[in-house]
Short mmCIF file of C-alpha atoms in Angstrom, two decimals:
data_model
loop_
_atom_site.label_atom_id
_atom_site.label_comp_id
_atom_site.label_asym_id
_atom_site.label_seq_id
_atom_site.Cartn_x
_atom_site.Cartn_y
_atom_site.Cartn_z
CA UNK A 1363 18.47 27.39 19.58
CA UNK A 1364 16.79 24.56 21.58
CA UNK A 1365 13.83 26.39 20.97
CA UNK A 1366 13.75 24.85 17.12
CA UNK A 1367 13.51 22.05 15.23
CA UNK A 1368 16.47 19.54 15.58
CA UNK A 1369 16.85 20.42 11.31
CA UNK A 1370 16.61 23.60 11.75
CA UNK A 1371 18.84 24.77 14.58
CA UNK A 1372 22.41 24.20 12.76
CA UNK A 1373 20.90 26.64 9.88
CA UNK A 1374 19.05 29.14 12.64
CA UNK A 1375 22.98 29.11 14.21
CA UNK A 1376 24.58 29.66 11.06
CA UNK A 1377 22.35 32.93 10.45
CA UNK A 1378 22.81 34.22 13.95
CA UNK A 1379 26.80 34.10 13.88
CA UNK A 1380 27.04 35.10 10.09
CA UNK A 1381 24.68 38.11 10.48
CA UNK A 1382 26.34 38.74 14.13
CA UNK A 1383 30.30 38.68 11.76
CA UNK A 1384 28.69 40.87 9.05
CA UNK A 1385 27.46 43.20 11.73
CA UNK A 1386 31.13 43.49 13.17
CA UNK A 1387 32.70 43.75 9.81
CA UNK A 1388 30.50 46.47 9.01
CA UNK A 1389 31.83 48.60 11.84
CA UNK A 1390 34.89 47.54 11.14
CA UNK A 1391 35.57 45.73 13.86
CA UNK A 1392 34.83 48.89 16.41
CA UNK A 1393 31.53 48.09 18.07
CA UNK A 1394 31.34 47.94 21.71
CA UNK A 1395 31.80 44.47 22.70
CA UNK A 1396 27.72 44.81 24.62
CA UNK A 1397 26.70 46.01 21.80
CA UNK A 1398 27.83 43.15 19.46
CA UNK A 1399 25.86 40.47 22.29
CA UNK A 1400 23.15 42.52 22.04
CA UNK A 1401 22.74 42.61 18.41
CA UNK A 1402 23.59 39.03 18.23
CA UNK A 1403 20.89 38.37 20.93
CA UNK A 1404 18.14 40.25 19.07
CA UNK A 1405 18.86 38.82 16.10
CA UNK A 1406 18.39 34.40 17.53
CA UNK A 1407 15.14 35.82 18.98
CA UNK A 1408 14.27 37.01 15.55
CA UNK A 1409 14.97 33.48 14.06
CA UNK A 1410 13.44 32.01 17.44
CA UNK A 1411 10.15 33.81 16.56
CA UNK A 1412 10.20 32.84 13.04
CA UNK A 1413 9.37 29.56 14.15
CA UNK A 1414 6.04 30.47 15.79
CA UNK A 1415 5.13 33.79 14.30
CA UNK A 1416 6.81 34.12 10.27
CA UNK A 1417 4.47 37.16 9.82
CA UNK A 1418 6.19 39.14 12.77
CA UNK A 1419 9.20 37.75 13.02
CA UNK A 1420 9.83 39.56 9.42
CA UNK A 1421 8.53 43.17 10.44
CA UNK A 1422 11.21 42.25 13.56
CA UNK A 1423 13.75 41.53 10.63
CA UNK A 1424 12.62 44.29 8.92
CA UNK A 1425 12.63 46.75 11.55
CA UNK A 1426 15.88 45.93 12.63
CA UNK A 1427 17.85 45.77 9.10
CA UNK A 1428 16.08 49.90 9.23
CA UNK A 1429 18.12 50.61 12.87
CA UNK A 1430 21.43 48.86 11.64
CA UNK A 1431 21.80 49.53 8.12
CA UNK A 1432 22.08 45.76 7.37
CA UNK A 1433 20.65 42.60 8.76
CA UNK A 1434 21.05 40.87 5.55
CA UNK A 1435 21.22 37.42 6.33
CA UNK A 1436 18.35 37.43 9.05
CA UNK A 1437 16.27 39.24 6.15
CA UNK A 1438 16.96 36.17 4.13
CA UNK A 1439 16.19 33.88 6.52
CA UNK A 1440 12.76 35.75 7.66
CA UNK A 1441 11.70 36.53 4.39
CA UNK A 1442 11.69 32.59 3.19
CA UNK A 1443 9.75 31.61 6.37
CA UNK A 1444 7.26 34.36 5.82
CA UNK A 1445 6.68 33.30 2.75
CA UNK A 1446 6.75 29.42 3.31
CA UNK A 1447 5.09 29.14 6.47
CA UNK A 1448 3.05 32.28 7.00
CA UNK A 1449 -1.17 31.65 6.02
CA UNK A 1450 -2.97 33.88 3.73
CA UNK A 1451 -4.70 36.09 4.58
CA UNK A 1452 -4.30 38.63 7.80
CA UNK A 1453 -0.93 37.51 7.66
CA UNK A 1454 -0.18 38.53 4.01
CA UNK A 1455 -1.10 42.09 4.57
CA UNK A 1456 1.19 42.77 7.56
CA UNK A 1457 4.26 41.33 5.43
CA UNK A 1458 3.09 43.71 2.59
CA UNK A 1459 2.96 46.57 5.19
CA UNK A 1460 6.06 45.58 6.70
CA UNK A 1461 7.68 46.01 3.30
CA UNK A 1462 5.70 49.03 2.50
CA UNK A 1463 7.30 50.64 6.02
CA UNK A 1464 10.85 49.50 5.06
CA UNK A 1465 10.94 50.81 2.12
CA UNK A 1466 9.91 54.31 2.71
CA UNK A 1467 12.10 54.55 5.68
CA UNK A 1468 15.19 53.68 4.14
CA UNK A 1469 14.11 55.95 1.20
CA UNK A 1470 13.33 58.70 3.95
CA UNK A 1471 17.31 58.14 5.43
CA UNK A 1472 18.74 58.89 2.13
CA UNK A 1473 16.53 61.87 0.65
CA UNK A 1474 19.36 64.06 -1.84
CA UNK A 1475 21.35 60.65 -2.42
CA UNK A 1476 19.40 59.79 -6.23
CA UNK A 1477 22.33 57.16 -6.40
CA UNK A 1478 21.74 55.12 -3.35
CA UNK A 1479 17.94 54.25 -4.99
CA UNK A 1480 19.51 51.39 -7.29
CA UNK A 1481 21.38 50.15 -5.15
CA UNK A 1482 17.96 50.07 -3.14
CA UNK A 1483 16.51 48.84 -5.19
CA UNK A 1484 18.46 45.73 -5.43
CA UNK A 1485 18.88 44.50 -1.66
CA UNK A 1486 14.69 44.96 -1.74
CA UNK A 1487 14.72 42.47 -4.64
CA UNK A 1488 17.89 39.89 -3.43
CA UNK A 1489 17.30 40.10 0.47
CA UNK A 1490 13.27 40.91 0.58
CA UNK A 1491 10.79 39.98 -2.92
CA UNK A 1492 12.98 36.88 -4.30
CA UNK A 1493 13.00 34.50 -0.30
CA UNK A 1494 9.46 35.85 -0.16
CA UNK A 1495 8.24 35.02 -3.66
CA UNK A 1496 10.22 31.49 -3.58
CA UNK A 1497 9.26 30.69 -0.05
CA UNK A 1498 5.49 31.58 -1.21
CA UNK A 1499 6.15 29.04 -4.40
CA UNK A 1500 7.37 26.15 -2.48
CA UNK A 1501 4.48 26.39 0.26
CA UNK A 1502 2.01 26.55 -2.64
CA UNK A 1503 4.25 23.23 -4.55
CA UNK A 1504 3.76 21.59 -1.03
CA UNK A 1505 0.34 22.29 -0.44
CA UNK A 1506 -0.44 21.12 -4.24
CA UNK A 1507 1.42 17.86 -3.77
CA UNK A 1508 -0.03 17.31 -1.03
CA UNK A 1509 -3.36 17.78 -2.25
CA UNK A 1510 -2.58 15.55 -4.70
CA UNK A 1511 -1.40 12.81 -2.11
CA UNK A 1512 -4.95 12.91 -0.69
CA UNK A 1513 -7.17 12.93 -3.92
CA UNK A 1514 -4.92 9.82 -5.20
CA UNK A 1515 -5.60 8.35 -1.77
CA UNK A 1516 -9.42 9.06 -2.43
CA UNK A 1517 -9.17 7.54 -5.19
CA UNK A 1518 -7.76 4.43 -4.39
CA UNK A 1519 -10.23 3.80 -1.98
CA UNK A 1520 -13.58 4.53 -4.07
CA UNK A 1521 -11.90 2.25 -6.59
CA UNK A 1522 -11.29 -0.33 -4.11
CA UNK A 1523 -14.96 0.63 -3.13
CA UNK A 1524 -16.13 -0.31 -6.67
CA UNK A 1525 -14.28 -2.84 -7.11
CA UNK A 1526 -16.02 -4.71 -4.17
CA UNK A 1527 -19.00 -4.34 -4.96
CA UNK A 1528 -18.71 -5.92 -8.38
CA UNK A 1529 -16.89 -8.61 -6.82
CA UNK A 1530 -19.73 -9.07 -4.06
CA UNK A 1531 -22.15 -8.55 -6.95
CA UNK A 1532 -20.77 -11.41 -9.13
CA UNK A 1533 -20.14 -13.65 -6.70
CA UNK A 1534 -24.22 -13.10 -5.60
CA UNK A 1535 -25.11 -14.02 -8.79
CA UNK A 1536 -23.00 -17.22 -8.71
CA UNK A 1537 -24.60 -18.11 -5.04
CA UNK A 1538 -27.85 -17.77 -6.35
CA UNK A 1539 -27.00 -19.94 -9.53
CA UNK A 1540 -25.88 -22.58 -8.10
CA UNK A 1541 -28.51 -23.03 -5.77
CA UNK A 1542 -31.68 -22.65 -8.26
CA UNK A 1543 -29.98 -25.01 -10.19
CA UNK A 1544 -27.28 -27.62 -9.00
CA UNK A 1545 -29.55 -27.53 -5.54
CA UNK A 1546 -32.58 -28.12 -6.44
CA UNK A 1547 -30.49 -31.23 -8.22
CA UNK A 1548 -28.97 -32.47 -5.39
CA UNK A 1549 -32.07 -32.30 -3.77
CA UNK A 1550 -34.09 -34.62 -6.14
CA UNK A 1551 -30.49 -36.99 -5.69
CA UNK A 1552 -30.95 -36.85 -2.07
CA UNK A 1553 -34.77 -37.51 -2.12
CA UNK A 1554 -34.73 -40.54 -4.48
CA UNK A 1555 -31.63 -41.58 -2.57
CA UNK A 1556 -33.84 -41.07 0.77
CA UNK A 1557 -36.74 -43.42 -1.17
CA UNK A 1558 -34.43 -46.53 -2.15
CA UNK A 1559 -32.75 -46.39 2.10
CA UNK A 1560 -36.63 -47.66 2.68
CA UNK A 1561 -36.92 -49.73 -0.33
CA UNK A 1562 -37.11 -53.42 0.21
CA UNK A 1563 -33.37 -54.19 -1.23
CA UNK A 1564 -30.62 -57.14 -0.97
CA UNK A 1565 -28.42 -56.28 1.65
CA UNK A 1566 -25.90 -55.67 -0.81
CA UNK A 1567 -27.43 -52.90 -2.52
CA UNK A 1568 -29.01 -51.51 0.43
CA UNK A 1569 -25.62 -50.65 1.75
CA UNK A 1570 -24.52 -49.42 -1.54
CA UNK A 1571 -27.67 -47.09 -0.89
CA UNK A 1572 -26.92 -46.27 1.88
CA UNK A 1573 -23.88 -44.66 0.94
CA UNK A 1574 -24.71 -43.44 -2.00
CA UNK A 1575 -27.76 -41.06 0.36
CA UNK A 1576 -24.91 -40.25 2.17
CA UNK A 1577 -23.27 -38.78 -0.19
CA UNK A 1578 -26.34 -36.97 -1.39
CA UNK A 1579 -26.62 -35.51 1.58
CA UNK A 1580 -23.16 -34.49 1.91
CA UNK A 1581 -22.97 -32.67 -1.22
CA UNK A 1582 -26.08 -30.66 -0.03
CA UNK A 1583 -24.34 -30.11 2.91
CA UNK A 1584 -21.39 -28.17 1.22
CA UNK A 1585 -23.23 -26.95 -1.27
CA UNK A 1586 -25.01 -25.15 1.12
CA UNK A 1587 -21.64 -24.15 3.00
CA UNK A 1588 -20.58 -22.88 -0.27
CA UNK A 1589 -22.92 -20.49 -1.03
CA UNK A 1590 -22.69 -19.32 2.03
CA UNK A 1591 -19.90 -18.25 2.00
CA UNK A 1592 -20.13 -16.74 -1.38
CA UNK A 1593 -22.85 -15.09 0.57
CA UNK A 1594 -20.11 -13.87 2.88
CA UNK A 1595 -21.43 -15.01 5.64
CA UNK A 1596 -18.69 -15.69 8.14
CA UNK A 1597 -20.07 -18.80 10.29
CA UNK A 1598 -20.32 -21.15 6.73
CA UNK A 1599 -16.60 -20.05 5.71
CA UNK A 1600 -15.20 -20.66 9.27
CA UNK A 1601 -16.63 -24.81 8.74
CA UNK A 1602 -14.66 -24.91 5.83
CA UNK A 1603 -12.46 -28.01 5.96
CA UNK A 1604 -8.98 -28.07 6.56
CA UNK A 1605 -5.91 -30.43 6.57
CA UNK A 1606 -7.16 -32.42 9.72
CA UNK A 1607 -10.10 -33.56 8.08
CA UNK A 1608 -8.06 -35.69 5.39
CA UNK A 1609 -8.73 -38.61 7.18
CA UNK A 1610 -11.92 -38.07 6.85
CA UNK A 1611 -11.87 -37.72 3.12
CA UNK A 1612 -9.91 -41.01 2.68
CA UNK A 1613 -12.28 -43.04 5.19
CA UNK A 1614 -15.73 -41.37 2.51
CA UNK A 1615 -13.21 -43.09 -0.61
CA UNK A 1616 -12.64 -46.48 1.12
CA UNK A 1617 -16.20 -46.79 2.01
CA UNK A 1618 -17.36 -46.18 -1.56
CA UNK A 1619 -14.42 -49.11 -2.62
CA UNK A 1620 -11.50 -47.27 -3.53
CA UNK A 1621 -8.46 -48.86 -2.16
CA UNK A 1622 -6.79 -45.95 -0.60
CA UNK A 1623 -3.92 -45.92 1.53
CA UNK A 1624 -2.90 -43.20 3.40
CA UNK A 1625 1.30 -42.48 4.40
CA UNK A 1626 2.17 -40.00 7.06
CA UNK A 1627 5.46 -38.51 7.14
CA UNK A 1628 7.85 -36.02 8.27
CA UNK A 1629 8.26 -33.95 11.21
CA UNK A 1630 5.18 -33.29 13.56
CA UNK A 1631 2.30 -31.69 11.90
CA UNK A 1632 1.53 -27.65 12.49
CA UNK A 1633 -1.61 -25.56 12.35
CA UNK A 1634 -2.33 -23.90 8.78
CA UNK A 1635 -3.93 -20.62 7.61
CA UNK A 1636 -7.83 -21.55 6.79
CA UNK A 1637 -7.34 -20.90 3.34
CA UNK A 1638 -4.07 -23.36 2.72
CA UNK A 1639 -5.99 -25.52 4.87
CA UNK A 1640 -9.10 -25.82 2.75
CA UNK A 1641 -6.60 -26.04 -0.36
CA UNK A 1642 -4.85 -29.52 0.93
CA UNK A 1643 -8.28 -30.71 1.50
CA UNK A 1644 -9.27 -29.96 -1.95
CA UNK A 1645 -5.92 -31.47 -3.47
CA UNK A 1646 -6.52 -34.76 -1.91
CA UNK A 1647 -10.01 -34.77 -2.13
CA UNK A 1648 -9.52 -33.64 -6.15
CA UNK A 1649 -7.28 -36.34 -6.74
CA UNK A 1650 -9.05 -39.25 -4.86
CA UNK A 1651 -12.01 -38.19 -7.41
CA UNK A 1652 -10.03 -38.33 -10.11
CA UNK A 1653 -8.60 -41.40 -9.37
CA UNK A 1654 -12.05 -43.09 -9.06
CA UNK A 1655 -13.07 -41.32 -12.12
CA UNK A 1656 -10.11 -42.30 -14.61
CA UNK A 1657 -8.50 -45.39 -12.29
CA UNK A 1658 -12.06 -47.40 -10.91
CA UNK A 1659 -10.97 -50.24 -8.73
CA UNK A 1660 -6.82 -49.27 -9.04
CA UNK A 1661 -5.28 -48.36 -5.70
CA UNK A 1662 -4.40 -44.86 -4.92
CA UNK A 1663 -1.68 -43.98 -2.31
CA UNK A 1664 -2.07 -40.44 -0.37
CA UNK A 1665 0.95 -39.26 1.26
CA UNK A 1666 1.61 -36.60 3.52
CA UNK A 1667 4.48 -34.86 4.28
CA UNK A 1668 5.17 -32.12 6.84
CA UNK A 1669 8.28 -30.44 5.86
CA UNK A 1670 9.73 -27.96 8.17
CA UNK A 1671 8.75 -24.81 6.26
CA UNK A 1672 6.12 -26.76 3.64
CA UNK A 1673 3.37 -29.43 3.66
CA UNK A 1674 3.66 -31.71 0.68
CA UNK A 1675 0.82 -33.61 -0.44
CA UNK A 1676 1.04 -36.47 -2.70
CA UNK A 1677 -1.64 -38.60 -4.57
CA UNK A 1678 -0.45 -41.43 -7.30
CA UNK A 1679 -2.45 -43.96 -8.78
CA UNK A 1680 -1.54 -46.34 -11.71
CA UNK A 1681 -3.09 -45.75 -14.88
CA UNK A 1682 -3.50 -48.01 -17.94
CA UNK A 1683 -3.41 -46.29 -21.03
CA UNK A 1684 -0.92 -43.52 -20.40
CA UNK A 1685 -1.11 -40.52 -21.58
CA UNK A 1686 -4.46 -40.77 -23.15
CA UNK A 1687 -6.08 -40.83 -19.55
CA UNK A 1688 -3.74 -38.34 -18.67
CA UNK A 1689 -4.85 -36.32 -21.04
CA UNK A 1690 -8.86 -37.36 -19.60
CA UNK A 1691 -7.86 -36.44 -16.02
CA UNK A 1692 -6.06 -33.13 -16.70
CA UNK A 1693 -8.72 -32.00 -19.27
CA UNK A 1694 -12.10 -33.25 -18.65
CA UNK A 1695 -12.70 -30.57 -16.24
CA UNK A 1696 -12.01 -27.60 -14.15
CA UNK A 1697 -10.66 -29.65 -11.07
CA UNK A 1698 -6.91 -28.91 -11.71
CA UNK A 1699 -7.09 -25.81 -12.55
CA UNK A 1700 -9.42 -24.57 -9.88
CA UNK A 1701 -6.39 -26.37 -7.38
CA UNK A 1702 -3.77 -24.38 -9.48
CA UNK A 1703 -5.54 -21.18 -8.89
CA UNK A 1704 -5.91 -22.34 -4.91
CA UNK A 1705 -2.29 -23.19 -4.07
CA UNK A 1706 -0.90 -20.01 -6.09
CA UNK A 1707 -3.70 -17.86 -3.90
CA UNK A 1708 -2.31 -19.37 -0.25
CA UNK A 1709 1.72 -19.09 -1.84
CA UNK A 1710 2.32 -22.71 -2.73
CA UNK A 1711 2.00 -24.74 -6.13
CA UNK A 1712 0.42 -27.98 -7.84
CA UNK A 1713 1.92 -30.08 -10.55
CA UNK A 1714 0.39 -33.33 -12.18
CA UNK A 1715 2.08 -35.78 -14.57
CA UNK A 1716 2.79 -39.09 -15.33
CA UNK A 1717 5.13 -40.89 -13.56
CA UNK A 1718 6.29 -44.56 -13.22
CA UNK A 1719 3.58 -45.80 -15.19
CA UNK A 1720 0.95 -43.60 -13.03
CA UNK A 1721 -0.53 -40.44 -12.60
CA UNK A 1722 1.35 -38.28 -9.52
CA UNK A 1723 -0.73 -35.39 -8.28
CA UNK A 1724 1.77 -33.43 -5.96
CA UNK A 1725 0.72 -30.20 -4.17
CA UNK A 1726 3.31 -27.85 -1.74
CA UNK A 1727 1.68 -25.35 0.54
CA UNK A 1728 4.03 -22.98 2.50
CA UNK A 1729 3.65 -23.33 6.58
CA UNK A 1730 5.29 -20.07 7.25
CA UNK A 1731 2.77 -17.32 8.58
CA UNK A 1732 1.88 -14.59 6.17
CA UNK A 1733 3.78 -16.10 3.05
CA UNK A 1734 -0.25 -16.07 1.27
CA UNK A 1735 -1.07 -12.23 2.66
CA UNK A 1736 2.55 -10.92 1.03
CA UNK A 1737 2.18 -13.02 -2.15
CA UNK A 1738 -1.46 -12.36 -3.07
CA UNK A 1739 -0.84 -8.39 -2.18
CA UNK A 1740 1.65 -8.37 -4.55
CA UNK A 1741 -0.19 -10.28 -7.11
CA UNK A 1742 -3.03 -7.91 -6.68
CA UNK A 1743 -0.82 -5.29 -7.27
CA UNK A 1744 -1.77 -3.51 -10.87
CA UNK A 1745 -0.18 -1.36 -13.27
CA UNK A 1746 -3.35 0.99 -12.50
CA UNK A 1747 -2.24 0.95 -8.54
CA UNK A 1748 1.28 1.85 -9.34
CA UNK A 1749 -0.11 4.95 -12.06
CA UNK A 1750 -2.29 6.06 -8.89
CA UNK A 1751 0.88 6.04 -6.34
CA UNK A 1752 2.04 9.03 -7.83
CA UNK A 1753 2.87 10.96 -4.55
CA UNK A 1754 6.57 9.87 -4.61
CA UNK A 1755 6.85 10.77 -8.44
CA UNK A 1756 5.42 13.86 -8.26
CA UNK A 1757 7.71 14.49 -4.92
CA UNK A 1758 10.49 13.50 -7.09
CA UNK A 1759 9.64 16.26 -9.64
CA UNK A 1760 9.58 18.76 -7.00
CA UNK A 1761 12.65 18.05 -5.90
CA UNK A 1762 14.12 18.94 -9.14
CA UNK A 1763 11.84 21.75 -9.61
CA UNK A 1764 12.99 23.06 -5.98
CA UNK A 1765 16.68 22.45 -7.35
CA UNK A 1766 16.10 24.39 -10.53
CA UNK A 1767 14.66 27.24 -8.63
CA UNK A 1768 17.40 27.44 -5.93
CA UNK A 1769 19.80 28.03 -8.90
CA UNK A 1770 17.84 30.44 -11.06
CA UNK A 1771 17.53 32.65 -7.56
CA UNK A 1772 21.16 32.53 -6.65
CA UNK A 1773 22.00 33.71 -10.66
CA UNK A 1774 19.58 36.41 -10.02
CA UNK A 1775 21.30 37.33 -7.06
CA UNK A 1776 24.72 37.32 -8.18
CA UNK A 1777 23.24 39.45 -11.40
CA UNK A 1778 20.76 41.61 -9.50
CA UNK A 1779 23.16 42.64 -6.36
CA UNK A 1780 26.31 43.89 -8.13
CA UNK A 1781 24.85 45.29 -11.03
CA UNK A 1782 22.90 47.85 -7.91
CA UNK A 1783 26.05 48.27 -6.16
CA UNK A 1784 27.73 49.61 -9.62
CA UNK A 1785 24.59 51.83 -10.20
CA UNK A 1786 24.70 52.90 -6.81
CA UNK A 1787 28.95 54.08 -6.53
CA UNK A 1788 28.55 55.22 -10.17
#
């Protein structure tokens, strides 16, 4: 039995020893001992050449239930498998001929006995037609679910496809938006900027100008990042800024006079995922503008924190006014919410209130690897998706529709068997 499947040999066993007992049972109990081995022996390569051959391994089951008169159990067994696992086809015909050939030889060993038909009659349909129609059933239930696995799978990937491509599509249009418009904007900024640098100005306002072509240029500079990478092009979205260039952001703030000051904390600071990187950058960046916008001339405190699974970031200002500019900051625009739909993206979370008399902009971002991958598959997870995974239901309904079957066969059994026997002794 080494020859088979590990899930299969305990069963293959069971049919040699049980069709082996039936065999001595049937002789009651007389056969020569070499001739019991021998049957037994001829019967596990029967079941041994199921495994390669279903087709022949049921005329071999066949042809030896003709020579013994029974072979019951092995017919069982090698009818299923030719019907589960044997092709169409070539195949098919030799079991039908097999059949054929039983048939009219046990009908041949039994000419005058009219009786002994019924009774025929009813081991052909519980030992031979029912495993071969239900083994032919299941194969075809298999091959249809899996048929279906693969045209759900095909699906899923032409919508995926689709899907894509409107995405690329829309975010195309956006790239080409904002540079027809908010570029060629930035570029008339940056050119009059450009004109006052080389204007005869106090020194004052020269270095006012100066920073303010800066700037200007900048803002082209990302802009131009940015729709790059909308683009998709892979070089712009790599430059992206991340939480090491904070410093940076603060030092752009203090040179256009806001009084920031910026707290360190915590333990020592880790590399982030590009993505939760870029999001820190916009929080602080975010609230510094903010700050300037609502707050001019108020001092603004940036803390951060490196916690030893999160990095909090922290930016409070004092407002006067309360909630009124609180209600300015969070509302005028599309700042906030843009962060909120950031941090939730890359597995953290942003909250802004007042606090203390000021406004607290406080941002967490998860330092754990793969916490954004898991959380924004399973956001992007759809009712749709789950109506499309329908391999495991549809396995599921099988299973009860195998279940079903296996009981409706053994009642016609239990029906069809005696009911021949009677026939046949009557």
């Amino acid at each position: 039995m080494s020859l088979l499947p590990l899930g299969r040999s305990l069963p293959a066993a069971a049919v040699v020893v049980a069709d082996t007992a039936l065999f001595v049972a049937a002789r009651h109990g007389s056969p020569l001992p070499w001739a019991a081995v021998a049957y037994a022996l001829a019967v596990a390569g029967v079941v041994v050449l199921g495994e390669r051959a279903p087709a022949a391994a049921f005329t071999a089951a066949l042809l030896l239930a003709a020579l013994t008169g029974g072979s019951y159990v092995l017919l069982l067994w090698a009818a299923y498998g030719a019907g589960s696992r044997a092709p169409m086809g070539r195949d098919t015909a030799q079991v039908a001929g097999a059949v054929l050939g039983w048939l009219a030889v046990r009908l041949l060993a039994w000419p005058a006995d009219a009786p002994a038909v019924p009774q025929l009659a009813s081991i052909f349909v519980v030992f031979v037609a029912l495993p071969l129609l239900v083994g032919r059933y299941l194969a075809q239930h298999r091959r249809l679910v899996a048929e279906l696995g693969r045209r759900n799978r095909r699906l899923r990937r032409e919508r995926e496809l689709l899907a894509e491509r409107e995405r690329l599509r829309i975010r195309l249009r956006i790239a080409r938006d904002m540079h027809d418009s908010l570029g060629h904007r930035l570029s008339l900024v940056s050119v009059q900027a450009a004109a006052l640098e080389v204007a005869e100005l106090p020194s004052a306002q020269r270095e006012a100008v100066r920073q303010l072509a800066g700037t200007a240029r900048g803002a082209m500079d990302e802009l131009h990042e940015l729709v790059g990478a909308l683009r998709g092009t892979d070089e712009t979205a790599a430059r992206a800024p991340g939480a090491e260039a904070i410093d940076e952001v603060v030092a752009e703030f203090r040179a256009a006079g806001v009084p920031v000051t910026l707290r360190r904390g915590g333990g020592k600071p880790r590399p982030l995922p590009p993505a939760a990187g870029e999001a820190v950058y916009r929080v602080v960046e975010e609230g510094l503008t903010n700050a300037a916008k609502h707050a001019p001339g108020r001092p603004v405190t940036v803390s951060v924190t490196w916690e030893p699974d999160a990095l909090l970031i922290t930016v409070v200002n004092p407002v006067a006014g309360g909630e009124v500019e609180l209600g300015e900051a969070a509302g005028g625009g599309h700042g906030l919410r843009g962060l909120d739909e950031r941090m939730r993206q890359v597995g953290g979370f942003v909250d802004h209130r007042l606090s203390d008399g000021g406004f607290r902009l406080v941002a967490m971002v998860p330092t754990a690897p793969d916490t954004a991958d898991t959380d924004s598959a399973a956001d992007t997870k759809t009712v749709s998706d789950r109506d499309l995974d329908g391999d495991e239901g549809v396995a599921g309904v099988g299973g009860l529709r195998t279940v079903a079957l296996g009981f409706a066969t053994a009642a016609v059994m239990f029906v069809v068997l005696p009911v021949g026997m009677l026939l046949g002794v009557g």
